[in-house]
Amino acid sequence: KPFWLKQPFWLRVPLGRLRDELVASRLPRPMLVLRARQLALQRLADGGRRGVATSAARLGGHPPYMHMPPAPPPEFEPDGTPKKYPLHQPIWDHGYDWEHWALMPAGVFHTVYYGDFAQDYPPYWAWLQKFPMWVVTPFLTLWAITTMVVFQNAGSIGIKPKRYTIEWMQATKERERQENTNPVTRYLDRRRTERGGTWIAQYNLPWHPYWIWMTQSHDPDYPEYYLPKPGSPHLHYTDSLTTPFVKDE
C-alpha cells in the first residue's frame, strides 16, 4: 500500500492532497492554475459557503463600504498647542471651507482616509468643487465639447468651399432628382409626418461647418440654379420629382 494509506485516517486527507499537489507540480502551467482554483473552491466547500462581502478579494469577494469613519481627531504637542506639520504648498484664503473625505485603496488589503480641503485649491477650483460632482459634470462635458468643436474648426473660419454655395447645392438636388436618390428615406419621412408633428433633424439642422458665413455665397458660373437664400441641402420629401430645379433663362 502507498505510505499515506498506512497512516491514520486523520492524516490521510492532508497527505492525499499533498500527493495531488506534487503530481500537479509536474503538469503544464494551465493545469497548475486550474488545480489551484479547484483547491481554493474545495477549501471554501470544506469551510462552508461564504458570501461576497465576507470573502477575500482573491476569491472573488469584496467587503463593501457601508459607513464612512469620522474625521481624524486633532493632534496636540506635549504643551497642549495644536500640532503643525511642514507644508510645502500654498494655503489659499478665499472664503471656501469645504472638506471632502473618502476611503482610498492602499495596496491590496489596506485603505487610507484621504481628505480634500478647500484651502489647498485656487479660488476657481475651490468654487467649482463646492458643488456635487453630479451637478458639475454635465456643465464640464458641455464646455469641453463646445471648446473642442470651436478649436477644431477654427482653421476653417471664413473659408467658403464652392461645393457649399447655393447654386452647387441646387445642382446637387437636381442630380438627386434625376437619379431618384434615397426614395425610401423620403417615403418614410413623409409617412412619419402624416402621423403628426414630427421634427426631422436632417431637414432643419446645418450639415456643414461653414453655414454661418455662407448664407449669401453664390457661384456666378451657374446662374440657372440661382436662389436668393440657401434651401435644403438635399431632396425634401415634399419636393416633386417631375419639376426640375433649373431656372428658365
mmCIF file of C-alpha atoms in Angstrom:
data_model
loop_
_atom_site.group_PDB
_atom_site.id
_atom_site.type_symbol
_atom_site.label_atom_id
_atom_site.label_comp_id
_atom_site.label_asym_id
_atom_site.label_seq_id
_atom_site.Cartn_x
_atom_site.Cartn_y
_atom_site.Cartn_z
ATOM 1 C CA LYS A 1 0.000 0.000 0.000
ATOM 2 C CA PRO A 2 1.126 3.593 -0.527
ATOM 3 C CA PHE A 3 2.586 5.139 2.563
ATOM 4 C CA TRP A 4 -0.308 7.610 3.059
ATOM 5 C CA LEU A 5 -2.851 4.771 3.201
ATOM 6 C CA LYS A 6 -0.889 3.270 6.109
ATOM 7 C CA GLN A 7 -1.362 6.443 8.148
ATOM 8 C CA PRO A 8 -4.295 7.163 10.497
ATOM 9 C CA PHE A 9 -7.448 8.491 8.866
ATOM 10 C CA TRP A 10 -6.985 11.990 10.270
ATOM 11 C CA LEU A 11 -3.635 12.195 8.450
ATOM 12 C CA ARG A 12 -4.691 10.599 5.163
ATOM 13 C CA VAL A 13 -6.550 13.617 3.739
ATOM 14 C CA PRO A 14 -3.661 16.128 4.141
ATOM 15 C CA LEU A 15 -1.193 13.581 2.756
ATOM 16 C CA GLY A 16 -3.533 12.766 -0.132
ATOM 17 C CA ARG A 17 -3.797 16.439 -1.017
ATOM 18 C CA LEU A 18 -0.039 16.770 -0.749
ATOM 19 C CA ARG A 19 0.242 13.857 -3.186
ATOM 20 C CA ASP A 20 -2.154 15.610 -5.580
ATOM 21 C CA GLU A 21 -0.197 18.865 -5.358
ATOM 22 C CA LEU A 22 3.063 17.036 -6.024
ATOM 23 C CA VAL A 23 1.529 15.392 -9.067
ATOM 24 C CA ALA A 24 0.124 18.717 -10.226
ATOM 25 C CA SER A 25 3.546 20.342 -9.917
ATOM 26 C CA ARG A 26 4.681 18.197 -12.855
ATOM 27 C CA LEU A 27 1.731 19.344 -15.023
ATOM 28 C CA PRO A 28 1.789 22.226 -17.536
ATOM 29 C CA ARG A 29 1.145 25.729 -16.247
ATOM 30 C CA PRO A 30 -2.547 25.944 -17.323
ATOM 31 C CA MET A 31 -3.193 22.763 -15.372
ATOM 32 C CA LEU A 32 -1.467 24.278 -12.340
ATOM 33 C CA VAL A 33 -3.777 27.307 -12.467
ATOM 34 C CA LEU A 34 -6.801 25.010 -12.806
ATOM 35 C CA ARG A 35 -5.610 22.886 -9.872
ATOM 36 C CA ALA A 36 -5.069 25.959 -7.689
ATOM 37 C CA ARG A 37 -8.578 27.148 -8.459
ATOM 38 C CA GLN A 38 -10.017 23.725 -7.622
ATOM 39 C CA LEU A 39 -8.180 23.687 -4.292
ATOM 40 C CA ALA A 40 -9.464 27.174 -3.443
ATOM 41 C CA LEU A 41 -13.030 26.120 -4.202
ATOM 42 C CA GLN A 42 -12.542 22.916 -2.191
ATOM 43 C CA ARG A 43 -11.382 24.908 0.831
ATOM 44 C CA LEU A 44 -14.489 27.058 0.536
ATOM 45 C CA ALA A 45 -16.632 23.908 0.354
ATOM 46 C CA ASP A 46 -14.934 22.406 3.406
ATOM 47 C CA GLY A 47 -15.447 25.564 5.444
ATOM 48 C CA GLY A 48 -18.979 26.213 4.276
ATOM 49 C CA ARG A 49 -20.286 28.719 1.765
ATOM 50 C CA ARG A 50 -19.321 32.344 2.245
ATOM 51 C CA GLY A 51 -20.921 35.486 0.917
ATOM 52 C CA VAL A 52 -19.328 38.044 -1.351
ATOM 53 C CA ALA A 53 -18.963 40.576 1.436
ATOM 54 C CA THR A 54 -17.175 38.069 3.730
ATOM 55 C CA SER A 55 -14.789 36.510 1.200
ATOM 56 C CA ALA A 56 -11.271 37.563 0.405
ATOM 57 C CA ALA A 57 -10.675 39.607 -2.726
ATOM 58 C CA ARG A 58 -8.550 36.841 -4.278
ATOM 59 C CA LEU A 59 -11.574 34.508 -4.089
ATOM 60 C CA GLY A 60 -13.972 36.927 -5.736
ATOM 61 C CA GLY A 61 -15.171 38.764 -2.644
ATOM 62 C CA HIS A 62 -15.082 42.452 -1.811
ATOM 63 C CA PRO A 63 -16.284 43.847 1.511
ATOM 64 C CA PRO A 64 -18.455 46.888 0.684
ATOM 65 C CA TYR A 65 -18.006 50.190 2.490
ATOM 66 C CA MET A 66 -21.328 50.848 4.163
ATOM 67 C CA HIS A 67 -20.252 53.543 6.621
ATOM 68 C CA MET A 68 -17.545 56.183 6.385
ATOM 69 C CA PRO A 69 -15.414 56.641 9.502
ATOM 70 C CA PRO A 70 -15.325 60.049 11.178
ATOM 71 C CA ALA A 71 -12.629 62.607 10.502
ATOM 72 C CA PRO A 72 -9.312 62.006 12.291
ATOM 73 C CA PRO A 73 -9.029 63.692 15.694
ATOM 74 C CA PRO A 74 -6.842 66.786 16.106
ATOM 75 C CA GLU A 75 -3.273 66.268 17.323
ATOM 76 C CA PHE A 76 -1.528 68.344 20.010
ATOM 77 C CA GLU A 77 2.007 68.935 21.205
ATOM 78 C CA PRO A 78 3.037 67.951 24.785
ATOM 79 C CA ASP A 79 2.451 71.530 25.899
ATOM 80 C CA GLY A 80 -1.116 71.486 24.545
ATOM 81 C CA THR A 81 -0.595 73.562 21.416
ATOM 82 C CA PRO A 82 -2.024 72.208 18.155
ATOM 83 C CA LYS A 83 0.487 70.107 16.263
ATOM 84 C CA LYS A 84 1.682 71.548 12.957
ATOM 85 C CA TYR A 85 3.334 69.815 10.043
ATOM 86 C CA PRO A 86 5.570 71.499 7.445
ATOM 87 C CA LEU A 87 3.508 72.138 4.317
ATOM 88 C CA HIS A 88 5.376 72.949 1.128
ATOM 89 C CA GLN A 89 2.397 74.316 -0.774
ATOM 90 C CA PRO A 90 0.282 77.479 -0.647
ATOM 91 C CA ILE A 91 -2.762 77.764 1.579
ATOM 92 C CA TRP A 92 -5.476 79.865 -0.021
ATOM 93 C CA ASP A 93 -7.658 82.246 1.961
ATOM 94 C CA HIS A 94 -10.620 82.671 -0.394
ATOM 95 C CA GLY A 95 -13.561 82.057 1.924
ATOM 96 C CA TYR A 96 -14.317 78.441 0.953
ATOM 97 C CA ASP A 97 -14.011 75.919 3.789
ATOM 98 C CA TRP A 98 -15.453 72.657 2.433
ATOM 99 C CA GLU A 99 -13.880 69.270 3.155
ATOM 100 C CA HIS A 100 -14.224 66.093 1.088
ATOM 101 C CA TRP A 101 -13.277 62.801 2.758
ATOM 102 C CA ALA A 102 -13.030 59.421 1.034
ATOM 103 C CA LEU A 103 -11.533 55.969 1.541
ATOM 104 C CA MET A 104 -8.754 55.344 -0.966
ATOM 105 C CA PRO A 105 -7.136 51.929 -1.645
ATOM 106 C CA ALA A 106 -3.573 51.460 -0.444
ATOM 107 C CA GLY A 107 -2.169 48.287 -1.899
ATOM 108 C CA VAL A 108 -4.413 45.224 -1.842
ATOM 109 C CA PHE A 109 -5.577 44.833 1.730
ATOM 110 C CA HIS A 110 -5.468 48.364 3.165
ATOM 111 C CA THR A 111 -7.155 51.722 2.778
ATOM 112 C CA VAL A 112 -6.284 55.263 3.748
ATOM 113 C CA TYR A 113 -8.639 58.037 4.728
ATOM 114 C CA TYR A 114 -7.995 60.828 2.236
ATOM 115 C CA GLY A 115 -9.204 64.381 2.703
ATOM 116 C CA ASP A 116 -9.526 67.257 0.234
ATOM 117 C CA PHE A 117 -9.595 70.776 1.685
ATOM 118 C CA ALA A 118 -10.776 73.941 0.008
ATOM 119 C CA GLN A 119 -7.734 75.867 1.254
ATOM 120 C CA ASP A 120 -5.474 73.662 -0.909
ATOM 121 C CA TYR A 121 -7.052 74.832 -4.182
ATOM 122 C CA PRO A 122 -7.088 78.159 -6.040
ATOM 123 C CA PRO A 123 -10.322 80.161 -5.875
ATOM 124 C CA TYR A 124 -11.711 78.936 -9.206
ATOM 125 C CA TRP A 125 -11.187 75.227 -8.383
ATOM 126 C CA ALA A 126 -12.468 75.746 -4.845
ATOM 127 C CA TRP A 127 -15.618 77.403 -6.209
ATOM 128 C CA LEU A 128 -16.136 74.582 -8.705
ATOM 129 C CA GLN A 129 -15.640 71.771 -6.188
ATOM 130 C CA LYS A 130 -18.114 73.178 -3.693
ATOM 131 C CA PHE A 131 -20.857 71.738 -5.943
ATOM 132 C CA PRO A 132 -21.598 67.987 -6.095
ATOM 133 C CA MET A 133 -19.990 66.055 -8.921
ATOM 134 C CA TRP A 134 -23.350 65.158 -10.494
ATOM 135 C CA VAL A 135 -24.098 68.884 -10.811
ATOM 136 C CA VAL A 136 -20.757 69.940 -12.309
ATOM 137 C CA THR A 137 -20.169 67.010 -14.698
ATOM 138 C CA PRO A 138 -22.857 67.941 -17.307
ATOM 139 C CA PHE A 139 -21.608 71.534 -17.493
ATOM 140 C CA LEU A 140 -17.965 70.472 -17.777
ATOM 141 C CA THR A 141 -18.866 67.973 -20.507
ATOM 142 C CA LEU A 142 -20.798 70.606 -22.471
ATOM 143 C CA TRP A 143 -17.955 73.104 -22.071
ATOM 144 C CA ALA A 144 -15.371 70.537 -23.229
ATOM 145 C CA ILE A 145 -17.402 69.553 -26.309
ATOM 146 C CA THR A 146 -18.029 73.200 -27.243
ATOM 147 C CA THR A 147 -14.348 74.057 -26.835
ATOM 148 C CA MET A 148 -13.266 71.101 -28.955
ATOM 149 C CA VAL A 149 -15.714 71.979 -31.736
ATOM 150 C CA VAL A 150 -14.576 75.619 -31.784
ATOM 151 C CA PHE A 151 -10.845 74.846 -31.796
ATOM 152 C CA GLN A 152 -11.089 72.013 -34.314
ATOM 153 C CA ASN A 153 -12.964 74.228 -36.760
ATOM 154 C CA ALA A 154 -11.109 77.490 -36.055
ATOM 155 C CA GLY A 155 -8.908 76.977 -39.114
ATOM 156 C CA SER A 156 -11.987 76.892 -41.370
ATOM 157 C CA ILE A 157 -13.392 80.274 -40.317
ATOM 158 C CA GLY A 158 -14.013 82.385 -43.415
ATOM 159 C CA ILE A 159 -13.424 79.503 -45.830
ATOM 160 C CA LYS A 160 -16.203 79.154 -48.435
ATOM 161 C CA PRO A 161 -15.969 75.871 -50.339
ATOM 162 C CA LYS A 162 -17.549 76.012 -53.759
ATOM 163 C CA ARG A 163 -19.495 72.805 -53.217
ATOM 164 C CA TYR A 164 -21.493 74.523 -50.452
ATOM 165 C CA THR A 165 -22.601 77.537 -52.473
ATOM 166 C CA ILE A 166 -26.313 77.937 -53.105
ATOM 167 C CA GLU A 167 -26.050 77.112 -56.801
ATOM 168 C CA TRP A 168 -24.000 73.975 -56.241
ATOM 169 C CA MET A 169 -26.441 72.671 -53.654
ATOM 170 C CA GLN A 170 -29.291 73.289 -56.079
ATOM 171 C CA ALA A 171 -27.354 71.408 -58.757
ATOM 172 C CA THR A 172 -26.868 68.547 -56.294
ATOM 173 C CA LYS A 173 -30.611 68.414 -55.697
ATOM 174 C CA GLU A 174 -31.205 68.343 -59.445
ATOM 175 C CA ARG A 175 -28.862 65.379 -59.812
ATOM 176 C CA GLU A 176 -30.624 63.607 -56.928
ATOM 177 C CA ARG A 177 -33.983 64.295 -58.643
ATOM 178 C CA GLN A 178 -32.804 62.785 -61.899
ATOM 179 C CA GLU A 179 -31.259 59.761 -60.201
ATOM 180 C CA ASN A 180 -34.167 59.371 -57.730
ATOM 181 C CA THR A 181 -31.765 59.287 -54.787
ATOM 182 C CA ASN A 182 -32.953 57.954 -51.399
ATOM 183 C CA PRO A 183 -36.592 57.256 -52.341
ATOM 184 C CA VAL A 184 -37.172 55.035 -49.295
ATOM 185 C CA THR A 185 -35.906 57.723 -46.909
ATOM 186 C CA ARG A 186 -38.227 60.340 -48.381
ATOM 187 C CA TYR A 187 -41.148 57.888 -48.252
ATOM 188 C CA LEU A 188 -40.518 57.101 -44.571
ATOM 189 C CA ASP A 189 -40.150 60.799 -43.712
ATOM 190 C CA ARG A 190 -43.443 61.530 -45.458
ATOM 191 C CA ARG A 191 -45.209 58.745 -43.569
ATOM 192 C CA ARG A 192 -43.816 59.955 -40.237
ATOM 193 C CA THR A 193 -45.063 63.470 -40.935
ATOM 194 C CA GLU A 194 -48.531 62.174 -41.830
ATOM 195 C CA ARG A 195 -48.855 60.664 -38.339
ATOM 196 C CA GLY A 196 -48.454 64.051 -36.657
ATOM 197 C CA GLY A 197 -45.984 66.825 -35.992
ATOM 198 C CA THR A 198 -42.527 65.280 -36.320
ATOM 199 C CA TRP A 199 -39.279 67.233 -36.214
ATOM 200 C CA ILE A 200 -36.734 65.619 -38.548
ATOM 201 C CA ALA A 201 -33.161 66.728 -37.940
ATOM 202 C CA GLN A 202 -31.820 66.365 -41.490
ATOM 203 C CA TYR A 203 -34.278 68.972 -42.765
ATOM 204 C CA ASN A 204 -33.615 71.528 -40.015
ATOM 205 C CA LEU A 205 -30.029 71.312 -38.745
ATOM 206 C CA PRO A 206 -26.996 72.648 -40.640
ATOM 207 C CA TRP A 207 -24.944 69.843 -42.115
ATOM 208 C CA HIS A 208 -21.576 71.547 -42.749
ATOM 209 C CA PRO A 209 -19.392 73.782 -40.509
ATOM 210 C CA TYR A 210 -19.359 76.740 -42.965
ATOM 211 C CA TRP A 211 -23.050 77.584 -42.822
ATOM 212 C CA ILE A 212 -22.624 80.637 -40.550
ATOM 213 C CA TRP A 213 -20.715 82.726 -43.140
ATOM 214 C CA MET A 214 -22.119 81.132 -46.316
ATOM 215 C CA THR A 215 -25.726 82.339 -46.159
ATOM 216 C CA GLN A 216 -25.113 84.639 -49.162
ATOM 217 C CA SER A 217 -22.463 82.643 -51.046
ATOM 218 C CA HIS A 218 -23.261 82.417 -54.771
ATOM 219 C CA ASP A 219 -21.480 80.874 -57.738
ATOM 220 C CA PRO A 220 -21.924 83.125 -60.796
ATOM 221 C CA ASP A 221 -20.841 80.301 -63.125
ATOM 222 C CA TYR A 222 -24.218 78.577 -62.718
ATOM 223 C CA PRO A 223 -26.949 81.226 -62.867
ATOM 224 C CA GLU A 224 -29.554 78.623 -63.859
ATOM 225 C CA TYR A 225 -29.542 77.354 -60.254
ATOM 226 C CA TYR A 226 -29.786 80.781 -58.590
ATOM 227 C CA LEU A 227 -31.710 81.174 -55.323
ATOM 228 C CA PRO A 228 -31.830 84.296 -53.138
ATOM 229 C CA LYS A 229 -31.069 82.268 -49.987
ATOM 230 C CA PRO A 230 -29.958 78.689 -49.220
ATOM 231 C CA GLY A 231 -32.546 75.969 -49.467
ATOM 232 C CA SER A 232 -32.449 72.435 -48.150
ATOM 233 C CA PRO A 233 -29.158 70.676 -48.941
ATOM 234 C CA HIS A 234 -30.834 67.568 -50.354
ATOM 235 C CA LEU A 235 -34.161 66.465 -51.705
ATOM 236 C CA HIS A 236 -37.042 67.181 -49.336
ATOM 237 C CA TYR A 237 -39.886 64.708 -49.025
ATOM 238 C CA THR A 238 -42.217 67.476 -50.301
ATOM 239 C CA ASP A 239 -40.161 68.110 -53.459
ATOM 240 C CA SER A 240 -41.714 66.981 -56.729
ATOM 241 C CA LEU A 241 -39.582 64.720 -58.889
ATOM 242 C CA THR A 242 -41.297 65.978 -62.017
ATOM 243 C CA THR A 243 -40.285 69.616 -61.558
ATOM 244 C CA PRO A 244 -36.615 70.392 -62.316
ATOM 245 C CA PHE A 245 -34.623 72.787 -60.185
ATOM 246 C CA VAL A 246 -33.158 74.553 -63.225
ATOM 247 C CA LYS A 247 -34.368 78.137 -63.742
ATOM 248 C CA ASP A 248 -35.680 79.192 -67.145
ATOM 249 C CA GLU A 249 -33.262 81.640 -68.727
#
